[in-house]
XYZ file of C-alpha atoms in Angstrom:
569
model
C 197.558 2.067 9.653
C 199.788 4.158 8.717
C 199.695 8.531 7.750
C 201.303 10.806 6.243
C 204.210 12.816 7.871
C 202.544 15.940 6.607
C 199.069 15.203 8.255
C 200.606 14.462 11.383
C 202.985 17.582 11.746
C 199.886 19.795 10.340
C 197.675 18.135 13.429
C 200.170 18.347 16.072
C 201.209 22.487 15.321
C 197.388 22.750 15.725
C 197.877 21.341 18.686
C 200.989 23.037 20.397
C 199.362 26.228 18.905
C 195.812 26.074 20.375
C 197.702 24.751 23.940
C 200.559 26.300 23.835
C 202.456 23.234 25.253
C 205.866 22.119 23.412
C 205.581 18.805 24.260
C 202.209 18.146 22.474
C 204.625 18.831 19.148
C 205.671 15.067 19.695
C 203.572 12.429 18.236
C 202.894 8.777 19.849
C 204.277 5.837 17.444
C 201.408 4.791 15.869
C 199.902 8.442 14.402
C 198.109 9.038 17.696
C 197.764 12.783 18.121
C 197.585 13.763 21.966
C 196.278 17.070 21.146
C 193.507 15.754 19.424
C 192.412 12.994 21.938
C 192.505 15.527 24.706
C 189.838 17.988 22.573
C 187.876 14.769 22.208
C 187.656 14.138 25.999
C 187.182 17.729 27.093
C 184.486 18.003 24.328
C 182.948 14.887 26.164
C 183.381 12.277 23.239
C 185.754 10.079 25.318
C 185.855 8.934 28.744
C 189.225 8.167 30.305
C 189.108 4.900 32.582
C 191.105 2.702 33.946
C 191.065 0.402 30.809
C 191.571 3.156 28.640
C 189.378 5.451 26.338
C 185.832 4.724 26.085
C 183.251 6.694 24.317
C 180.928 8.612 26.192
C 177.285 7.614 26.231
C 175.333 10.910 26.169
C 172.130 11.427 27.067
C 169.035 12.128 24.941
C 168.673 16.096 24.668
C 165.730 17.413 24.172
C 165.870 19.071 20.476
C 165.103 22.661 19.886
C 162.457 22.645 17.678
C 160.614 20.503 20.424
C 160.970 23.272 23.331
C 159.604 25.980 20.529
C 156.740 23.288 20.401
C 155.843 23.983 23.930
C 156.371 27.674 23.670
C 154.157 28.141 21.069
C 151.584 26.028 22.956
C 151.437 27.838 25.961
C 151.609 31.314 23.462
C 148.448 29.692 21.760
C 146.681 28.153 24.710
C 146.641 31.981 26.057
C 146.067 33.677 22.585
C 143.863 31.424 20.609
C 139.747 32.537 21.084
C 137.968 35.868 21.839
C 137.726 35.310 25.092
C 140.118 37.298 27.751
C 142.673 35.057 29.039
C 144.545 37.287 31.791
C 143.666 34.765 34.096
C 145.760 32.161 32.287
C 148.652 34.395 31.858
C 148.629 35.006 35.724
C 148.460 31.305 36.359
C 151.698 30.553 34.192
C 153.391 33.700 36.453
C 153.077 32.016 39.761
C 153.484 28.288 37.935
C 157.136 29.198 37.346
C 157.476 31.624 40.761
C 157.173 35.446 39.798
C 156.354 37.817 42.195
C 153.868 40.435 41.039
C 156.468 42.991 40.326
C 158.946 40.839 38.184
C 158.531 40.281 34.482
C 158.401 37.038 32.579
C 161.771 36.556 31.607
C 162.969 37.161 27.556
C 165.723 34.549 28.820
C 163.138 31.458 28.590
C 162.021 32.031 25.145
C 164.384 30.568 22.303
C 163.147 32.440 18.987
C 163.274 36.053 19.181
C 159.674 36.038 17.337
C 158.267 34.253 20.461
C 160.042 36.182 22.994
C 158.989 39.624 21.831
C 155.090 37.952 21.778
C 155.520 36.992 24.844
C 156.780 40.241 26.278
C 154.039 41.848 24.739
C 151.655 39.843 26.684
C 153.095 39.789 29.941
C 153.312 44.176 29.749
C 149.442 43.683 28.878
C 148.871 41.544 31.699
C 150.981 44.053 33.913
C 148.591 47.031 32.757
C 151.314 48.975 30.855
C 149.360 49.025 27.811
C 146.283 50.766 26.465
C 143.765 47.502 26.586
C 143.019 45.377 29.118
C 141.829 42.041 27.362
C 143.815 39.588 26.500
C 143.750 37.728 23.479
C 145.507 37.469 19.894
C 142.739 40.011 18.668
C 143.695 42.390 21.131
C 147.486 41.704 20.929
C 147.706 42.274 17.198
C 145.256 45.366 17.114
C 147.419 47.367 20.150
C 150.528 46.903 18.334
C 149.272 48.271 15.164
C 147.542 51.303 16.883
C 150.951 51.780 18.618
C 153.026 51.585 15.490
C 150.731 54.033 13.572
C 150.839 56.475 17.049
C 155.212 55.762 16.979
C 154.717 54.129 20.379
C 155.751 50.741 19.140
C 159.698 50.354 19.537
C 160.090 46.861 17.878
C 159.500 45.060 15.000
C 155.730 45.128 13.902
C 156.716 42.314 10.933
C 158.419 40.224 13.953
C 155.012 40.234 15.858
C 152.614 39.966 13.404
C 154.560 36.721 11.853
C 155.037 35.249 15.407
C 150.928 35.554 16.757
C 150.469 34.067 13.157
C 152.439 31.179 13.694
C 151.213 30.555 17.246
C 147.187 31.130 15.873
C 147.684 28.748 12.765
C 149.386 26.205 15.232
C 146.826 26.384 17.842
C 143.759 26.887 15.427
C 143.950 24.336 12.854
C 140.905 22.650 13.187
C 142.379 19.908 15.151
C 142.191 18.487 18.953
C 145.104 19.616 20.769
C 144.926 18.017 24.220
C 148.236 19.737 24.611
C 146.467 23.138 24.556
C 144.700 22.636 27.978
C 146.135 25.278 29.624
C 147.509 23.512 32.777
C 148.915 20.852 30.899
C 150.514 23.324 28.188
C 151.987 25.217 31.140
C 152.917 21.481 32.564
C 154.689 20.614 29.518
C 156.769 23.598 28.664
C 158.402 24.021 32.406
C 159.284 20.080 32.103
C 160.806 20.868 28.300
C 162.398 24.054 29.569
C 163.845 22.079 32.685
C 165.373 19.473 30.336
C 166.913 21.911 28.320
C 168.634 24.067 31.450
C 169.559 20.462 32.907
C 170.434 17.802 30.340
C 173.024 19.882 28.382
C 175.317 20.415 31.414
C 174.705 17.081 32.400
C 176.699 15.719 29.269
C 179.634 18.105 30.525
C 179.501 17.039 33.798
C 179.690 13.165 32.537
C 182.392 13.755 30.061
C 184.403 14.751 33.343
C 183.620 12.082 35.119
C 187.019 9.857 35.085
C 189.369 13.337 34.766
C 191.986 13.502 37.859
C 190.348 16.709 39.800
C 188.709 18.030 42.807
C 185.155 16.573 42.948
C 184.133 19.751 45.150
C 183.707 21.680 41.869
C 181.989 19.388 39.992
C 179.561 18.644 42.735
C 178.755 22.149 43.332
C 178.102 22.104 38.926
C 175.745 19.366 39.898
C 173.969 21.044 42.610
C 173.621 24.238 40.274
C 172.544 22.136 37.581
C 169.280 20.338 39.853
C 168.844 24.259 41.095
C 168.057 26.137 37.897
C 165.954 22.940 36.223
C 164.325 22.545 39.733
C 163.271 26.543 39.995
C 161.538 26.251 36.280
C 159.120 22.831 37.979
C 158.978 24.337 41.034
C 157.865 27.525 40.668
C 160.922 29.108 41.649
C 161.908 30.626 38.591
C 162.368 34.493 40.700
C 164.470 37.595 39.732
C 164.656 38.719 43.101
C 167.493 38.412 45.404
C 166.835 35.607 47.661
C 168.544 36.900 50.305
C 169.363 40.609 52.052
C 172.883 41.646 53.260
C 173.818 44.133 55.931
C 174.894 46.760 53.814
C 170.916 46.466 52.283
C 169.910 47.108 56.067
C 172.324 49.628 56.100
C 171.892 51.425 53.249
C 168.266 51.336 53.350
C 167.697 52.638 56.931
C 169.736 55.513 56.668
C 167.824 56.945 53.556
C 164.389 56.442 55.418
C 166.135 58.142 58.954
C 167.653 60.948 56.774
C 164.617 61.779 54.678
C 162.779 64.999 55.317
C 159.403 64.865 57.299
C 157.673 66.424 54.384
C 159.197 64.007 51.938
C 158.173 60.798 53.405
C 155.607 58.519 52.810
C 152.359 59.518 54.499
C 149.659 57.000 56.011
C 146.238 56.885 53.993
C 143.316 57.185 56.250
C 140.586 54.726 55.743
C 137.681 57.903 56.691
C 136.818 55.584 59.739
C 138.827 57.355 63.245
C 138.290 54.004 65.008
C 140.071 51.919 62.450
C 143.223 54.503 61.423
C 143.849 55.145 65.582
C 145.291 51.069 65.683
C 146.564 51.696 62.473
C 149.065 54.177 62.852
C 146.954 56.602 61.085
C 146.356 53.906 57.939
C 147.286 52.526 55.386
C 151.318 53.199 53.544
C 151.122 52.027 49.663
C 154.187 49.860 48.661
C 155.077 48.665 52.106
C 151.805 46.528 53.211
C 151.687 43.270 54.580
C 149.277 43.444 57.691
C 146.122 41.972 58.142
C 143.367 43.926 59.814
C 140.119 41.658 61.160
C 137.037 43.060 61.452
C 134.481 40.715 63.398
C 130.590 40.789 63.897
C 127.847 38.864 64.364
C 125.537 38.096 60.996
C 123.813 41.092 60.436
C 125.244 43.595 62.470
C 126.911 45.381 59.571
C 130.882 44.632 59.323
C 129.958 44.522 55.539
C 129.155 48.074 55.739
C 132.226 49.402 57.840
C 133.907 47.133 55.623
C 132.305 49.089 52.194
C 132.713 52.011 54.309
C 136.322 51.954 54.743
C 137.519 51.016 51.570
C 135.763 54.104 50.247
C 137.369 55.802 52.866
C 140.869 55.084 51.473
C 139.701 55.615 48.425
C 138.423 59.050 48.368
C 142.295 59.586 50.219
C 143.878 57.932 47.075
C 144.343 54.702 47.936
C 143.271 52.134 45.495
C 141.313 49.178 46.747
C 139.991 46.203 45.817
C 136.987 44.507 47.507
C 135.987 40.514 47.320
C 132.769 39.236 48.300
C 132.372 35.203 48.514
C 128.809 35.953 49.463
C 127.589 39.160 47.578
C 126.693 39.443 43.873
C 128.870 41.656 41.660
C 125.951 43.937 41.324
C 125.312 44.274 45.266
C 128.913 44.861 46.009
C 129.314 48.288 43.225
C 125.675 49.040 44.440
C 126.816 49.550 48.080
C 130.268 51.579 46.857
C 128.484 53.507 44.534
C 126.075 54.450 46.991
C 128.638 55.341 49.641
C 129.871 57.921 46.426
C 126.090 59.601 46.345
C 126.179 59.900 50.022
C 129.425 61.458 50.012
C 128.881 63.561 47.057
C 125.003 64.983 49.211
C 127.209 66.071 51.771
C 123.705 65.615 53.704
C 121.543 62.621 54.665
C 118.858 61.808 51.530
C 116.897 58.451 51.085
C 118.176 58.844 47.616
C 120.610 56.595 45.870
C 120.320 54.111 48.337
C 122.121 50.688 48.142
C 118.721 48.934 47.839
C 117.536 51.655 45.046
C 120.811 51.377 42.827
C 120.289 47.327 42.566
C 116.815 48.322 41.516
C 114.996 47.231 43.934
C 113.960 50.495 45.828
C 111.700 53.232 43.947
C 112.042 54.095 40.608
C 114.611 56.859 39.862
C 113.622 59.160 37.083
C 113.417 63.021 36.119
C 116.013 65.206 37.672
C 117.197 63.038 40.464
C 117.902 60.118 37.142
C 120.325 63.452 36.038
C 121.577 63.937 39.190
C 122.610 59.852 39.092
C 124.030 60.171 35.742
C 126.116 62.973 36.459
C 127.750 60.602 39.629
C 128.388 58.009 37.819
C 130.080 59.751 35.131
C 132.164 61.277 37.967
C 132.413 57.815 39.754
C 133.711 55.891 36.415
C 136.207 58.789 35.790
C 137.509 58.362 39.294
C 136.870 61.763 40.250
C 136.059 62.259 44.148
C 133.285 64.436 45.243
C 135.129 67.075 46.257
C 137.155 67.294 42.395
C 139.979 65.503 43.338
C 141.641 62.192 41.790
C 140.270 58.848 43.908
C 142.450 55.683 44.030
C 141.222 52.967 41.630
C 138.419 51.064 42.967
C 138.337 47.540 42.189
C 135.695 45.149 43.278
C 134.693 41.045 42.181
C 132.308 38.603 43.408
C 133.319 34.639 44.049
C 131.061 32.599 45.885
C 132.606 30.554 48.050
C 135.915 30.718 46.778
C 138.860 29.200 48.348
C 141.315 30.827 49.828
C 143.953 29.681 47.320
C 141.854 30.559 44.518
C 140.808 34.698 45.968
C 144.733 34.382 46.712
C 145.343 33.915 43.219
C 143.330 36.685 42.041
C 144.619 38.964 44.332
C 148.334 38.267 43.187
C 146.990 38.843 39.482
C 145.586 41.962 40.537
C 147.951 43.712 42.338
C 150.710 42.847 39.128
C 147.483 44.519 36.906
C 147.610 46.964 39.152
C 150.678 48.102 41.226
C 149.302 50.608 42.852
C 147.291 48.439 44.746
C 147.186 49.197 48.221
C 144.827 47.610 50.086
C 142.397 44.210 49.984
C 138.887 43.659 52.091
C 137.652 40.321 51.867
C 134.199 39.439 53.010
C 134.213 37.350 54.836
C 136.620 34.654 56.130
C 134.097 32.033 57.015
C 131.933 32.484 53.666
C 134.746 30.792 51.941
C 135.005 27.708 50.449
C 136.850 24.739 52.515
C 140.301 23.920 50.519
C 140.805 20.358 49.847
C 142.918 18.032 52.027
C 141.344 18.646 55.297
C 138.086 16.337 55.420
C 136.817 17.280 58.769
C 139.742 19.207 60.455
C 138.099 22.427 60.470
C 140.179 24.361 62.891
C 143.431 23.237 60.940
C 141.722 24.842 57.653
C 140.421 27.634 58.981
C 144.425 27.814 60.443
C 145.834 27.425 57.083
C 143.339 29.947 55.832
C 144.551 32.771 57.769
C 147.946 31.940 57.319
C 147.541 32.114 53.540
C 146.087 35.408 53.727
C 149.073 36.488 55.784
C 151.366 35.865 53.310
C 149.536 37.082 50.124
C 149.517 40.336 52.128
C 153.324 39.998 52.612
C 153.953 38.432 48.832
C 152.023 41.554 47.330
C 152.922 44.045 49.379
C 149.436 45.371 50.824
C 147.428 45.544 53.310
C 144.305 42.409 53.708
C 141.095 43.944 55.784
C 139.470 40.611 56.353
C 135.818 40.555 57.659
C 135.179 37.491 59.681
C 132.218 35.710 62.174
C 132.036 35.909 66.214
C 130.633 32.463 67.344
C 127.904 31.943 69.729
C 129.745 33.068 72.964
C 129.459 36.620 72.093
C 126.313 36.630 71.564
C 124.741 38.278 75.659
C 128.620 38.631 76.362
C 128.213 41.104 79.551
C 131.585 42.871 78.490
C 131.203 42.916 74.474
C 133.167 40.677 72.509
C 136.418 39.819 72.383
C 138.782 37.981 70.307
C 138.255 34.706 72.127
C 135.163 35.395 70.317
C 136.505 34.966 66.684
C 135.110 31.633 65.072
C 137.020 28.609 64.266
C 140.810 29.599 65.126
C 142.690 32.194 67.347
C 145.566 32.014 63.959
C 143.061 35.235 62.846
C 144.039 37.128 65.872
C 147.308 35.783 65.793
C 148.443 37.503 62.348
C 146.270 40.746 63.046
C 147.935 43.903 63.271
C 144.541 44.966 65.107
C 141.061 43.277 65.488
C 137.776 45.008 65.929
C 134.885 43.518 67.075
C 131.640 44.958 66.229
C 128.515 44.885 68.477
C 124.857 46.812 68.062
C 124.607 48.624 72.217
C 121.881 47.809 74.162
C 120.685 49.594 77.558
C 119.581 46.788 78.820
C 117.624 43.503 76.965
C 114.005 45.420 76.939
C 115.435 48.185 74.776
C 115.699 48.326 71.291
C 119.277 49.144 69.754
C 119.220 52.117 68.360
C 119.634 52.211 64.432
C 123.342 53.024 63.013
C 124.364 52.582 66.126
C 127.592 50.428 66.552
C 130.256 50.176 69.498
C 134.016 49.011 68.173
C 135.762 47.007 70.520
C 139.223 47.565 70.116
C 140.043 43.717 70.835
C 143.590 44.238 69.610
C 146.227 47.093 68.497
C 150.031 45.509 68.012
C 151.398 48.810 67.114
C 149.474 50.856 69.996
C 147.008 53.562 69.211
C 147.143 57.335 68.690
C 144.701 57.977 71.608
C 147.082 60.638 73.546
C 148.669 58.189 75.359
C 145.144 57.151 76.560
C 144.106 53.712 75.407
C 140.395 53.378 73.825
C 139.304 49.696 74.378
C 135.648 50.706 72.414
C 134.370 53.766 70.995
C 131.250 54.197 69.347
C 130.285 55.071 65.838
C 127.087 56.102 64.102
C 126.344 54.589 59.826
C 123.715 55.637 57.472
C 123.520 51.779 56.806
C 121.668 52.202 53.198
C 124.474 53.949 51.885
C 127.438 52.322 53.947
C 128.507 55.832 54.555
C 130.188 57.052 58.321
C 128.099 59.468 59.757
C 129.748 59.991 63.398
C 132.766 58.150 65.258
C 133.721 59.173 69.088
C 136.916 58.599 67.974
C 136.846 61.651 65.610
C 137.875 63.845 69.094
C 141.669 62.868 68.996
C 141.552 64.678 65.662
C 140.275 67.950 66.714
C 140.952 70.646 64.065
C 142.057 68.202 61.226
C 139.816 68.435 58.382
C 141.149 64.604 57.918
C 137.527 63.361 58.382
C 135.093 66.162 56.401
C 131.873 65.636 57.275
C 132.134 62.771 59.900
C 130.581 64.054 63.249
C 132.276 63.499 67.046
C 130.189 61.525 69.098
């Protein structure tokens, strides 16, 4: 074989002048170019070994086109339908490891059509647009009314060519197994894990025989099984995973610096018992306690419950409320009932809980005006006394798992930011999670624990309602939390526990109605009780309209108008 001296002086000058080395100007006998061999190995087409050059085997790489596949299935397996599919859209944010205030990353996507879709959707989902349904309907009709209003800052030809492509590839009339949602969210964090992982894999191989350190190229390895691992894992997080001093540092001294007037003030739940273990209530942004409220069946932590979350409500606070054993109608009957009572300012029969599910007398004539009046007030979110009210937010799942109202919760609070605070009713109504066959205590454990850290995750405070077993039931002293069913983990996590009991004089008399005694079972943070601790105090409910009529409590605020129209016992 033999070249031409002008082909090898042209290659080697290439050579010395991409490397700047002199002594790659000098050819091997035989036409080899060294500059040339060398950009073969470092582009991974050659291995050196010990019995020379040997070309690299590299592994199968995923193509592009096939990742775009799985893009524009999970796109369609959300999009496709008239049905809304926030719920699917949530479940692909915590399959990949998002906390509620991050964003899908643009990064993931690999056509710029796709990505700007799918940034569309996840602000929708994130309640930074006008509609709250999500579908390709919905999608393509916001953008438009946008564009028209010069809101839209994008390309409206870009967006209306990529929800086409995604509809006519999920909606051609044939069966797309792929377009299960679970399995198209299955497939694309595989595809998207082969395509962070394989690619540097071929660099690391083509390295493999090279005369270096094997520190670095382990720590290449490691990075490599890190960022294909996070996408599978569900650890795919824009958050720091870890604080430094100077964020201790920094952050303390702008909270010890900052004016009285300036910072952030507690939200009072209405209820004195409750806000005196609570520091006063409820701070939006920096939640994660849970707060246990216990009772027997029927004694009425339901209605404290109702009663509270109102409470913060009415302060600003927006709420959400859960039910595993109400119906969606009872649950907005009993807070829109706690609104007429509020809004009366006095006790009536009217409007009561049992009325506004319509089962109570008919409402008609004036007091039906009177109703429709509230409840264009109530839907505006305008308190009775004029003011703005924090969102209420309310949904009914029987039996539910814990995992599953976890879920929901996590959705709701990246809906809704301004979420502040959670009730659940109750913690024994819901449904067992797999895995445990007959190990009740160890669910109920794992239950609590769950709710613990969904409080944490989401930054909020959880108000769980929960059942006292059969030892508090003739307790001479009231209960207590030995009294909580199933497992002490409850108490464990509580910032406070109250435990809810109907007094008695003695076992002839009759408890007297909207009567209840709070036993103040557990306060971490202390109480605001003058240095004086309450271990019960009594309150008084108009139980029809889950409304707090009196609370002993009330005393230690003397002269605050804090609780208008709640009497001191």
């Amino acid at each position: 074989m033999t070249t031409t001296p002008n082909a090898n002086s042209g290659a080697g000058n290439a050579g010395a002048d991409h490397n700047g080395n002199e002594e790659l100007k000098t050819t091997i006998p035989g036409a080899f170019d060294p500059a040339l061999i060398q950009r073969m190995i470092d582009q991974g087409l050659f291995i050196e070994t010990a019995a020379g050059l040997m070309a690299a085997e590299v592994p199968e790489v995923p193509a592009d086109h096939s990742l775009a596949e799985h893009e524009k299935n999970l796109l369609a397996a959300v999009l496709v339908g008239t049905d809304d599919q926030r719920e699917r859209w949530g479940l692909f944010r915590r399959a990949i490891g998002l906390r509620f205030d991050e964003v899908v990353p643009g990064s993931i996507w690999t056509q710029p059509g796709l990505r700007a879709l799918a940034l569309e959707i996840d602000e929708l989902f994130r309640g930074r647009r006008d509609i709250d349904v999500l579908n390709a309907y919905a999608i393509r009709e916001d953008v438009r009314q946008r564009a028209l209003d010069g809101r839209f800052r994008g390309s409206l030809l870009q967006i209306e060519e990529a929800l086409s492509e995604v509809i006519a590839w999920g909606d051609d009339g044939l069966i797309h197994p792929e377009l299960d949602f679970k399995i198209a969210c299955r497939l694309f964090q595989s595809a998207k894990a082969r395509a962070v992982f394989y690619p540097g894999l071929r660099k690391l191989l083509a390295r493999e025989q090279i005369d270096c350190g094997i520190d670095g190229e382990l720590e290449s390895c490691r990075q490599l099984l890190n960022d294909a691992t996070s996408i599978t894992a569900g650890r795919y997080s824009q958050s720091f995973q870890v604080c430094r001093a100077s964020d201790a540092g920094r952050k303390c001294l702008t909270l010890a610096s900052l004016p009285a007037d300036q910072r952030p003030k507690p939200i009072s739940t209405g209820i004195p018992s409750l806000d005196i273990d609570m520091r006063g209530g409820v701070i939006p942004g920096t939640g994660d306690s849970t707060w246990v409220l216990a009772a027997r069946s029927g004694v009425g932590k339901t209605t404290v419950g109702i009663a509270a979350a109102m409470g913060l409500a009415y302060n600003g606070a927006s709420v959400l409320v859960l039910s595993c054993e109400l119906s969606r109608q009872a649950i907005g009957a009993r807070l829109f009932a706690n609104y007429c009572r509020k809004a009366s300012g006095v006790f009536s029969s009217r409007y009561s809980a049992n009325e506004l599910e319509g089962r109570g007398e008919v409402i008609e004539g004036r007091d039906l005006e009177r109703l429709q009046q509230l409840e264009a007030q109530f839907s505006a979110g305008i308190a009775p006394n004029g003011e703005r009210m924090g969102e209420v937010l309310y949904q009914s799942k029987f039996a539910a798992t814990v995992e599953a109202l976890a879920a929901l919760v996590e959705d709701c609070k990246s809906a809704n930011p301004n979420l502040s605070a959670v009730f659940l009713d109750h913690f024994h109504a819901m449904g067992p999670t797999p895995g445990f066959g007959s190990n009740t205590t160890a669910e109920l454990a794992a239950r609590a624990t769950t709710i613990k850290a969904i409080a944490g995750r989401c930054e909020l405070d959880m108000f769980v309602v929960a059942q006292l077993n059969r030892g508090a039931y003739g307790n001479p002293t009231g209960p207590d939390v030995s009294h909580l069913a199933g497992t002490s983990e409850l108490e464990r996590y509580a910032s406070a526990v109250w435990l809810i009991d109907r007094p008695k004089l003695d076992e002839f008399t009759p408890a007297q109605p909207g009567l209840l005694e709070v036993h103040h079972g557990k306060f971490r943070h202390g109480q605001m009780a003058s240095g004086n601790e309450l271990s019960k105090t009594t309150i008084r409910l108009d139980r029809s309209h889950c409304y707090l009529e009196g609370d002993e409590a009330r005393k230690l605020f003397t002269g605050s108008d804090l609780y208008p129209g709640v009497e001191c016992l």
